[in-house]
CSV table of C-alpha atoms and ligand atoms in Angstrom, one decimal:
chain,number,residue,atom,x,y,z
A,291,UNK,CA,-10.4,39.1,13.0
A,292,UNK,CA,-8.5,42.5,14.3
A,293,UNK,CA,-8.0,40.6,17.9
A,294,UNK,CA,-6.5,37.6,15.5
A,295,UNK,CA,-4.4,39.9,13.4
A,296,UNK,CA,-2.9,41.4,17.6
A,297,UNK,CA,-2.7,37.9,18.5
A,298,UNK,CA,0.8,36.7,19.7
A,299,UNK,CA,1.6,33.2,19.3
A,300,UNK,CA,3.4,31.7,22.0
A,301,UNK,CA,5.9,28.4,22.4
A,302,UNK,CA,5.4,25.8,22.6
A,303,UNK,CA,3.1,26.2,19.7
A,304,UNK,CA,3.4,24.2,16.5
A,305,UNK,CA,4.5,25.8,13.5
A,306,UNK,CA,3.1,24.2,9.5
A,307,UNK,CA,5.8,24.6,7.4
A,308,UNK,CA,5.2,23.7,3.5
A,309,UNK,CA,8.0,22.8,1.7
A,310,UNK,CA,10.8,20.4,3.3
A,311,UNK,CA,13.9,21.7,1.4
A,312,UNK,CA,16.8,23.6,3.1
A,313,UNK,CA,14.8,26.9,3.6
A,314,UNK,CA,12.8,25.0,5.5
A,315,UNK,CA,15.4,23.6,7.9
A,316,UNK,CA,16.4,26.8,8.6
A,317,UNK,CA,13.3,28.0,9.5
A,318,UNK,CA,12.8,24.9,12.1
A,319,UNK,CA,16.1,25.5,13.6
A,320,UNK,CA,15.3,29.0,14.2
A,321,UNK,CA,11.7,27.8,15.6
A,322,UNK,CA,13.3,25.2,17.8
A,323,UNK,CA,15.8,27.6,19.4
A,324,UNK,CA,13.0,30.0,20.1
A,325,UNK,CA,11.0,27.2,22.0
A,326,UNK,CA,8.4,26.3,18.9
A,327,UNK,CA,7.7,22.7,17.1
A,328,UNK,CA,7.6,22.2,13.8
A,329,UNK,CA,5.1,20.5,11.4
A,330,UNK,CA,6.8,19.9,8.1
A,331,UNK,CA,4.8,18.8,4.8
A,332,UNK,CA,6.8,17.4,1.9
A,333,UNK,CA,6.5,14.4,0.0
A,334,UNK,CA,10.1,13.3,0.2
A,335,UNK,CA,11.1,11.4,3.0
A,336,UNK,CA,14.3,12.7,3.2
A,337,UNK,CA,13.5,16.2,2.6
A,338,UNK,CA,16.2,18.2,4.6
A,339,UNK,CA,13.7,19.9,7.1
A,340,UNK,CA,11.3,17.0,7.5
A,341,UNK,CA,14.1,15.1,8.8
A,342,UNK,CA,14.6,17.1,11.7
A,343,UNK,CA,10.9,18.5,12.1
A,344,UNK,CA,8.9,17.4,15.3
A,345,UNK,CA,6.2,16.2,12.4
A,346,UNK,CA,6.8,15.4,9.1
A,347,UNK,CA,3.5,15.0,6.6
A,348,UNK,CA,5.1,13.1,3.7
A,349,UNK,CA,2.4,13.7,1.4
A,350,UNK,CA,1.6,15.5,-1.3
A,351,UNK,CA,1.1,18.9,-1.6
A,352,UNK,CA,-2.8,18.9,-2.4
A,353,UNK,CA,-3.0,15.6,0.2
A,354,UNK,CA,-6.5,16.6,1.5
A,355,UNK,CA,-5.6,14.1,4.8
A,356,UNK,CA,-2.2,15.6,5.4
A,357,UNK,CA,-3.7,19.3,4.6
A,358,UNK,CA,-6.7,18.5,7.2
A,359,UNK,CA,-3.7,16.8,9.8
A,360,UNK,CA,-1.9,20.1,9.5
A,361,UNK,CA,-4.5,22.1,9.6
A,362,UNK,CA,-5.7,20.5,13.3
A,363,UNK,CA,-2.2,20.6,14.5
A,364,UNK,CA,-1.0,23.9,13.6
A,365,UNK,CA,-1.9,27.2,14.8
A,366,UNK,CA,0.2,29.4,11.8
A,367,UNK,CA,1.4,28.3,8.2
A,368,UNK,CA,4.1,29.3,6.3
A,369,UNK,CA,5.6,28.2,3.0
A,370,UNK,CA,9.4,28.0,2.2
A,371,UNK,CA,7.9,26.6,-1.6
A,372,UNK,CA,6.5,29.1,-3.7
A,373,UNK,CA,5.2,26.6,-6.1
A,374,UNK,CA,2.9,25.3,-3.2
A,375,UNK,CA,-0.5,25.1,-4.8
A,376,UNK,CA,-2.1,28.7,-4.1
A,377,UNK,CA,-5.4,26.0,-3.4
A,378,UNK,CA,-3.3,24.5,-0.5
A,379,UNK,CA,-2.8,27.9,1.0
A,380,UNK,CA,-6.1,29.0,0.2
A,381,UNK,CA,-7.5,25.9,2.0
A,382,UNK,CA,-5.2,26.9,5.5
A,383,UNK,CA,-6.9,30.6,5.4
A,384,UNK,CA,-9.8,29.5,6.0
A,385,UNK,CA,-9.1,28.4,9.7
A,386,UNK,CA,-5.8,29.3,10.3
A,387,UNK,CA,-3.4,32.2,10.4
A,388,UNK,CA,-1.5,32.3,6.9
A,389,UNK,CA,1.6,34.2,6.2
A,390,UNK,CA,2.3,34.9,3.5
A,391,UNK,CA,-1.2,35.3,2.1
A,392,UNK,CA,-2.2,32.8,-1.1
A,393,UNK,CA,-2.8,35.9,-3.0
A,394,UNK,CA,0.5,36.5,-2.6
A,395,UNK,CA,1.8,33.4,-3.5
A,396,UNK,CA,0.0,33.0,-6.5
A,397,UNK,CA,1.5,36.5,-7.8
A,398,UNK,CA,5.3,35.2,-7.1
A,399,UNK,CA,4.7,31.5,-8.5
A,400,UNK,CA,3.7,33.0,-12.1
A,401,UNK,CA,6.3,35.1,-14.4
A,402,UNK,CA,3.4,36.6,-16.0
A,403,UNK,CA,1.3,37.7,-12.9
A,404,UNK,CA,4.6,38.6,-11.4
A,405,UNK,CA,5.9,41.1,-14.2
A,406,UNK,CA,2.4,42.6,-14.6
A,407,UNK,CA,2.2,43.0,-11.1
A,408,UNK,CA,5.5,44.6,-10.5
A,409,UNK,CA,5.1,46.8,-14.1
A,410,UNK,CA,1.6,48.0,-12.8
A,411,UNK,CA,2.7,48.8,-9.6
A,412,UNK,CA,4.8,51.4,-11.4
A,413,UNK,CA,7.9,49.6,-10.7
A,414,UNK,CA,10.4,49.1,-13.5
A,415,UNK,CA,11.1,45.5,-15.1
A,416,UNK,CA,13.1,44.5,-18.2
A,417,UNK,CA,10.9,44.8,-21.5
A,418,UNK,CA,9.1,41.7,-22.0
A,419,UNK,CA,6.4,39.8,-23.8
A,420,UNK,CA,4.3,36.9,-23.1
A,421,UNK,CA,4.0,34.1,-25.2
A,422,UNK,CA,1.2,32.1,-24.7
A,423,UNK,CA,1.5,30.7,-28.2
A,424,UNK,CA,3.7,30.5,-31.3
A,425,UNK,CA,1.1,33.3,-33.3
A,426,UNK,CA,2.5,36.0,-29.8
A,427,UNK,CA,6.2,36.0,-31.6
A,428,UNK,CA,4.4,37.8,-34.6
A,429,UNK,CA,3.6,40.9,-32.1
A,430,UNK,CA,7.3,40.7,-31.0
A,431,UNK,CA,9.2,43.9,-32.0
A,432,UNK,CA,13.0,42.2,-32.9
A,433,UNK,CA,14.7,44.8,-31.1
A,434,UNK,CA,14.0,42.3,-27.7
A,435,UNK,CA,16.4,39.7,-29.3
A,436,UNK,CA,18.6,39.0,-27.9
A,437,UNK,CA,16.5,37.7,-25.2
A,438,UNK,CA,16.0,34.7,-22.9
A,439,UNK,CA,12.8,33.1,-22.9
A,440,UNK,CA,11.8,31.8,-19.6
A,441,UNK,CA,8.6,28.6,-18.8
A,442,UNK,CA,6.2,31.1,-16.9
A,443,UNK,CA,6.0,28.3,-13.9
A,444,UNK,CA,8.4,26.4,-11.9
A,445,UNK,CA,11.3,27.7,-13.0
A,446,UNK,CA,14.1,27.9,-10.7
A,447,UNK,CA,18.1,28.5,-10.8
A,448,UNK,CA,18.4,29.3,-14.4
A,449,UNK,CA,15.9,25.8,-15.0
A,450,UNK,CA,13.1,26.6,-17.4
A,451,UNK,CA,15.2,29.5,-19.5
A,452,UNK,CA,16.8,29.3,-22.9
A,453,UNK,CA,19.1,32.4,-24.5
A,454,UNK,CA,17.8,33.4,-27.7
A,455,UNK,CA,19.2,34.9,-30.6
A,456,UNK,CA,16.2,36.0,-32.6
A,457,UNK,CA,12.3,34.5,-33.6
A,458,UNK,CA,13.9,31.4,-34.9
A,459,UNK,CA,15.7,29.7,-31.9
A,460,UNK,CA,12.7,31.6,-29.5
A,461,UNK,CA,10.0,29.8,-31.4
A,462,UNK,CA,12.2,26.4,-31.1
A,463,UNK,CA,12.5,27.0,-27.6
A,464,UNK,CA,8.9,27.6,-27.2
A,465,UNK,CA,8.4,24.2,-28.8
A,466,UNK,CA,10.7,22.9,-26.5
A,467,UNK,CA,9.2,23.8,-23.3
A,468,UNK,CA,6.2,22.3,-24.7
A,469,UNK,CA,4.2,25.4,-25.2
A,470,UNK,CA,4.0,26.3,-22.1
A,471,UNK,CA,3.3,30.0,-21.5
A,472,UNK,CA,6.5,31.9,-21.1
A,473,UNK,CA,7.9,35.1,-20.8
A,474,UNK,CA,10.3,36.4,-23.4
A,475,UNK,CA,12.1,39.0,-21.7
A,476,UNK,CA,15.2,41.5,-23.7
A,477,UNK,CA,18.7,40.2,-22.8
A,478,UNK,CA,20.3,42.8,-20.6
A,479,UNK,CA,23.8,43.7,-20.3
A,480,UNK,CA,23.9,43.3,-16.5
A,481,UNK,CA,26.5,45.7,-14.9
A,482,UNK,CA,25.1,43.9,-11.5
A,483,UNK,CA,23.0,41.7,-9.4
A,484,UNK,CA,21.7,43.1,-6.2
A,485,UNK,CA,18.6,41.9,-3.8
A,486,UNK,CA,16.8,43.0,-1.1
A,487,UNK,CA,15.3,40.3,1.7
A,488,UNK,CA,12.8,42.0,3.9
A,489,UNK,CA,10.2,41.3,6.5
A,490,UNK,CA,6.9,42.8,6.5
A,491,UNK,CA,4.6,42.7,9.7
A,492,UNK,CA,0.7,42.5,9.9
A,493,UNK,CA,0.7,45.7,10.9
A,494,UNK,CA,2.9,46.8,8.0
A,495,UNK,CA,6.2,47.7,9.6
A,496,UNK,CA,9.1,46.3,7.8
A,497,UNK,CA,12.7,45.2,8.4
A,498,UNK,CA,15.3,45.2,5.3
A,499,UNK,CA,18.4,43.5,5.7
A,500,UNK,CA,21.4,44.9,3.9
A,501,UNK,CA,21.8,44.8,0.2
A,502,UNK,CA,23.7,41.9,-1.3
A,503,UNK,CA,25.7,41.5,-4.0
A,504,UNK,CA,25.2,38.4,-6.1
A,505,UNK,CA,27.0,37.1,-9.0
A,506,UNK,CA,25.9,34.0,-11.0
A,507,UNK,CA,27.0,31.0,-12.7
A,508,UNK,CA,25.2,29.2,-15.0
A,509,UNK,CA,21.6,30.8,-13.9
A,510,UNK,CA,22.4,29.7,-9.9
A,511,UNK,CA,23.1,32.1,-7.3
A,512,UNK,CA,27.3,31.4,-6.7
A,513,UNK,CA,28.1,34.4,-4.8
A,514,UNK,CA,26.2,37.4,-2.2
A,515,UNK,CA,28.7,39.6,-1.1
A,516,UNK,CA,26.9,41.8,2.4
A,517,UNK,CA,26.6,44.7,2.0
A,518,UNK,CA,26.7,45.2,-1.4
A,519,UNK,CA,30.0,47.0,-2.9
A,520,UNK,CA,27.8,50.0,-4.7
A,521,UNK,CA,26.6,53.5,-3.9
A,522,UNK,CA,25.0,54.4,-1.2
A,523,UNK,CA,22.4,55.8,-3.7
A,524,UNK,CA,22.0,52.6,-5.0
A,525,UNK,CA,21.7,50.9,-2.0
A,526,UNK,CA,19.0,53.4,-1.4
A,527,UNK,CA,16.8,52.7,-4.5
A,528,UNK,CA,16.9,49.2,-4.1
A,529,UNK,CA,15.9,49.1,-0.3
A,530,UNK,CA,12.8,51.8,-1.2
A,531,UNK,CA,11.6,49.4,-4.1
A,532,UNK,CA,11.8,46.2,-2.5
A,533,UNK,CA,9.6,48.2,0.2
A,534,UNK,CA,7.2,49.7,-2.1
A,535,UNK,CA,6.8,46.2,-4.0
A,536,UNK,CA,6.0,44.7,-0.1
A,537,UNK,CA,3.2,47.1,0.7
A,538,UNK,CA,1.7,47.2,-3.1
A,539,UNK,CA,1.2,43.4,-2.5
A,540,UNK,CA,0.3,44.0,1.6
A,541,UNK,CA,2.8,41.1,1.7
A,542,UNK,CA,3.1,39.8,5.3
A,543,UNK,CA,6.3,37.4,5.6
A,544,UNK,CA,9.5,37.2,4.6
A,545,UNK,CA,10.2,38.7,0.8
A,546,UNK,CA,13.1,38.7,-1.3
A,547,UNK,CA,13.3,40.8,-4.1
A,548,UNK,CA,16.4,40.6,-6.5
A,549,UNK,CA,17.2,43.6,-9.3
A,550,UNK,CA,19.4,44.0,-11.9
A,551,UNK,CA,21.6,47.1,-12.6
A,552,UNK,CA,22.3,48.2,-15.8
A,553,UNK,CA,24.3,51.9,-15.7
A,554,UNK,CA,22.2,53.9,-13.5
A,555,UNK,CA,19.0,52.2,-14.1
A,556,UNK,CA,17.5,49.2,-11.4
A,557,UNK,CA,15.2,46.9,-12.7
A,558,UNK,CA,13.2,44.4,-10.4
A,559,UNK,CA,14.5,40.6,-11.7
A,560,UNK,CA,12.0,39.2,-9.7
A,561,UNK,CA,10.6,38.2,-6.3
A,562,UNK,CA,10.5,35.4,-4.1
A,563,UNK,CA,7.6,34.9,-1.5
A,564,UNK,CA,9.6,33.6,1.3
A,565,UNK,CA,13.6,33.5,2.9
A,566,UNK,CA,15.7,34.2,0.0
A,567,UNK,CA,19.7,32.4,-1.0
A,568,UNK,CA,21.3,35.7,-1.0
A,569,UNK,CA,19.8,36.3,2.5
A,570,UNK,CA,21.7,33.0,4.1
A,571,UNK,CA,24.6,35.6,4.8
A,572,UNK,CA,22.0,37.0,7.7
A,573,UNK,CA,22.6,33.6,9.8
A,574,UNK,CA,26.2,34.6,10.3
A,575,UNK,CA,26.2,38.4,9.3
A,576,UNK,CA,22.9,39.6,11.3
A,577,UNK,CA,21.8,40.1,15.1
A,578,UNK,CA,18.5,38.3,13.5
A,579,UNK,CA,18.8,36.0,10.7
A,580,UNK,CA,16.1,35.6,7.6
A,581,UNK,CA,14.6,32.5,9.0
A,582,UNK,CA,14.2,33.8,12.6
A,583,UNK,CA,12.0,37.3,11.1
A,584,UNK,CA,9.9,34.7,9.4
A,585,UNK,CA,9.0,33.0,12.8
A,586,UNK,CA,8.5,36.5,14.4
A,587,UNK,CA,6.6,37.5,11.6
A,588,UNK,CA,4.2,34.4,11.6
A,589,UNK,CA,3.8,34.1,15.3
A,590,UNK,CA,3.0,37.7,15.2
A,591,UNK,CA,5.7,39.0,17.5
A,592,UNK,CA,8.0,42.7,16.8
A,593,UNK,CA,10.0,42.3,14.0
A,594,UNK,CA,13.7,41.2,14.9
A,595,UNK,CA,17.0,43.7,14.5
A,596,UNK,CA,18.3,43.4,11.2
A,597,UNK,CA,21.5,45.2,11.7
A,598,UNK,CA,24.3,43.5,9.7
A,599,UNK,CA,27.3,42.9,12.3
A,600,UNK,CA,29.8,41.6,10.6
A,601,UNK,CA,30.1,41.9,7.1
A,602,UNK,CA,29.7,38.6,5.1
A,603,UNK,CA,30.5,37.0,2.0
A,604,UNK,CA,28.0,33.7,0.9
A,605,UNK,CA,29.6,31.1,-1.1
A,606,UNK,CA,27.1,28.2,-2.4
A,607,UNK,CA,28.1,25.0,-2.5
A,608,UNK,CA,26.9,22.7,-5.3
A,609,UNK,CA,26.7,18.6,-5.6
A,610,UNK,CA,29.0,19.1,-8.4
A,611,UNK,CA,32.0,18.9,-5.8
A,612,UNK,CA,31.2,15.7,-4.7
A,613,UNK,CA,32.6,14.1,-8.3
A,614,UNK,CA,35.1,12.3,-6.4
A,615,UNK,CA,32.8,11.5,-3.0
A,616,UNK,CA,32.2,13.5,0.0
A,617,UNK,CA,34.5,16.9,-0.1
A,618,UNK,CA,37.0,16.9,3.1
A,619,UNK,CA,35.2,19.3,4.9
A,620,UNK,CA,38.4,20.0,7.1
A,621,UNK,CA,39.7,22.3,5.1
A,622,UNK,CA,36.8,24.0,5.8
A,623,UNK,CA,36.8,23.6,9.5
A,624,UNK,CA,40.5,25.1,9.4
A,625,UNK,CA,39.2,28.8,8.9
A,626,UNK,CA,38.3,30.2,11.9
A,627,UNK,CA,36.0,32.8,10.2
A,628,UNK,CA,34.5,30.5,8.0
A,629,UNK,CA,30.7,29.0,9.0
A,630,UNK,CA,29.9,25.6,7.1
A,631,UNK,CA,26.2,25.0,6.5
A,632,UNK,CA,25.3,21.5,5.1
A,633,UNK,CA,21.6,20.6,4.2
A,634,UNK,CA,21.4,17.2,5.0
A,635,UNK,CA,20.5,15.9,1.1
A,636,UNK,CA,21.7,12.7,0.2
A,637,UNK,CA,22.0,13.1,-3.4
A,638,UNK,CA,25.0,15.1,-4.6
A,639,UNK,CA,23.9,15.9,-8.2
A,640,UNK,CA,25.2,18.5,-10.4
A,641,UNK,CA,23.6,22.0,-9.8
A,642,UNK,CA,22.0,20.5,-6.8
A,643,UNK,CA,22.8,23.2,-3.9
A,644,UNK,CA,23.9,21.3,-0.9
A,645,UNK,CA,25.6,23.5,1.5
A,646,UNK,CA,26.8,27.0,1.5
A,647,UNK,CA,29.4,28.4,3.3
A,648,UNK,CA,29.8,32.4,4.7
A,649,UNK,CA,33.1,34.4,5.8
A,650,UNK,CA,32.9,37.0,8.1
A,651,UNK,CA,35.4,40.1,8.8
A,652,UNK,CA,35.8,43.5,9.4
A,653,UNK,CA,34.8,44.3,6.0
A,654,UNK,CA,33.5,43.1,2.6
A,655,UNK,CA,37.1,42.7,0.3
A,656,UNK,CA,38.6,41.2,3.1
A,657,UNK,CA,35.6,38.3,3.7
A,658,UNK,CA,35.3,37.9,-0.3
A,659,UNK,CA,39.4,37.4,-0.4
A,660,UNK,CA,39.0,34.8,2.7
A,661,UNK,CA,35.7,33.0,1.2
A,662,UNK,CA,37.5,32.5,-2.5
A,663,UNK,CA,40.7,31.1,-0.7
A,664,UNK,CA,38.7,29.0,1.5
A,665,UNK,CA,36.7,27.9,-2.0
A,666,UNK,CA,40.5,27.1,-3.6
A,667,UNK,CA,41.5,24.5,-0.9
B,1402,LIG,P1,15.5,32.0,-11.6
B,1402,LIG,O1,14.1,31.8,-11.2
B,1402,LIG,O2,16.1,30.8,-12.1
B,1402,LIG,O3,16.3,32.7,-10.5
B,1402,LIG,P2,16.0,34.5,-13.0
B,1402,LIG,O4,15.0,35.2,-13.9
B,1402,LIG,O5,16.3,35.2,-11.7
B,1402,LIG,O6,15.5,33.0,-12.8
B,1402,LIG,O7,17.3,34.3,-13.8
B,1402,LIG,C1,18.5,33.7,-13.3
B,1402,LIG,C2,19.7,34.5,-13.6
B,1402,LIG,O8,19.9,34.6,-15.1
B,1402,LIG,C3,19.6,36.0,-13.2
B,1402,LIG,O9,20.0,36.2,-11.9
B,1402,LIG,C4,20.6,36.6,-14.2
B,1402,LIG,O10,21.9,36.4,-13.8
B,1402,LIG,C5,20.3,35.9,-15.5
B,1402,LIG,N1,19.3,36.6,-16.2
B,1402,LIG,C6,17.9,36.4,-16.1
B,1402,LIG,N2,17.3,37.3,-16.9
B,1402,LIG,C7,18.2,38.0,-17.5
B,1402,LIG,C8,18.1,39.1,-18.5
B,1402,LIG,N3,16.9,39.6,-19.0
B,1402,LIG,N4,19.3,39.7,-18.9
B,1402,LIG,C9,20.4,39.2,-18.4
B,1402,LIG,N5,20.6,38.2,-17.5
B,1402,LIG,C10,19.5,37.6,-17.1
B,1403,LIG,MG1,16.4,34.6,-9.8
């Protein structure tokens, strides 16, 4: 095992990467340019990184032939899903190298586990209550409302979460998520969104990239603003407990962790078990980029330099531009500072996140000014 863990995993190896979305692309890009193929599992043909993976497993994601297929191809396996089946993972470790670990996984894929987890680690987290059925809201205390109740599983940009007023409307939401276990967590008045995306080595050294900024609309990620535009003393905390969180859950991969900031207090949001949105500033901002300390990390190489060299403002770009076709992407192309990413999907729908766009410059004002100009035309 120890010679395993020292192991250095060389190109042209092949990669397994579960989960075909844009995350995933990234990560093959950043395998092919370091000399490594790709095995990509998703069931939708035109999943964004199976269409440009050396193999693409269109199956699904407890396939036992496609699992079995991967697991004979592929010397390392990675996840850019964190709703993969913790089984699927669990299956891979048996034989292969993992990163991250299913345990680890299974802690980010659950609200529940996830809060517990980051509460009894000693870390601090919004108050919160589980509901696992309608007889939990009598142990409520009312001073939680206003809260937002959130579906304890696959959940994602805002998806799975309704703003409550008080017992009434939570209980009707409840209902309405079909009584699925949820979290009902106290409605904070945010002051600010920050996250942290860090890689973690098997021998537990760890690269942070720079704090971002990130402001929301409706529940998805709009905005990251690199670095952040806060104190240096809050900068500080938030590096030290994404850190802490990383080694309380010996989490090898790539880790994002976003907080909110309410006056002078941070609270951990929650964490994601692989490349992070708010980190896609690092392809343009960072002498390494997210995806590229992911393969380091699973091939088992020295972590990459995380410096920041340009200072970077993300914009997302949803499907809901597309209401009158494809956007004229020339505008874009007109600012010299500007770097378009496009994902490849074929459906434009509304909420959908199908590109992103970043801004660099000398610093973060003049990038943010730049980016929301760029957004205008
Ligand atoms: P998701 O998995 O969809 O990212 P989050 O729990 O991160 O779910 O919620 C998405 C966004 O909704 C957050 O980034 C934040 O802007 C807002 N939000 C979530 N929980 C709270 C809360 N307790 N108080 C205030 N705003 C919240
Ligand atoms: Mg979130």
């Amino acid at each position: 095992k120890l010679a395993e863990l020292s192991s250095k995993i060389l190109p042209p190896a092949m990669l397994g990467m579960l989960g075909g979305g844009q995350l995933g692309r990234f990560f093959v890009i950043a395998a092919h340019e370091m000399g490594y193929r790709v095995t990509v599992l998703d069931p939708d043909l035109n999943s964004p990184a199976g269409k440009i993976a050396d193999v693409h497993l269109c199956a699904a994601y407890d396939d036992r032939e496609a699992l079995e297929s991967m697991a004979q191809s592929c010397v390392a396996i990675t996840t850019e899903f964190e709703n993969v089946p913790a089984e699927t993972l669990e299956f891979f470790e048996q034989t292969r190298i993992v990163r991250p670990a299913a345990a680890a996984v299974a802690t980010a894929q659950h609200r529940v586990k996830e809060k517990n987890f980051i509460r009894d680690a000693g870390l601090p987290v919004a108050p919160f209550h589980v509901i696992e059925s309608a007889a939990d809201f009598n142990s409520v205390d009312a001073a939680i409302y206003p809260a937002i109740l959130k579906v304890a599983r696959f959940g994602y940009d805002g998806k799975g979460q309704a703003r409550v007023s008080g017992r009434e409307e939570a209980e009707a939401a409840f209902e309405q998520f079909g009584g699925e276990t949820c979290v009902l967590e106290k409605m904070l008045a945010l002051d600010l969104e920050v996250s942290v995306v860090l890689a973690r080595d098997v021998h537990g050294h760890v690269a942070t990239f720079p704090v971002a900024e990130n402001s929301h609309l409706n529940g998805i990620l709009d905005i990251s603003i690199a670095p952040a535009r806060c104190s240096d003393a809050l900068r500080e905390k938030a590096t030290a407990l994404a850190i802490e969180l990383a080694q309380k859950l010996e989490y090898v991969g790539v880790l994002g962790v976003e907080f909110f900031v309410c006056g002078d207090q941070i609270l951990v949001n929650e964490i994601a078990p692989r490349p992070h949105n708010s980190g896609h500033y690092t392809l343009d901002g960072c002498v390494t980029n997210q995806f590229e300390q992911q393969v380091r990390v699973l091939t088992g190489h020295v972590l990459g330099d995380a410096r920041l060299h340009s200072p970077s403002v993300m914009v997302n770009i949803l499907g809901n531009i597309w209401h009158d076709g494809e956007p004229d992407w020339a505008a874009a192309f007109a600012v010299p500072a500007l770097k378009l990413h496009l994902y490849g999907k074929h459906e434009p729908r509304a909420g959908r996140k199908m590109g992103h766009f970043t801004v660099v410059d000398v610093n973060a004002d003049n990038a943010y000014g730049l980016a929301m100009q760029a957004r205008e035309a």
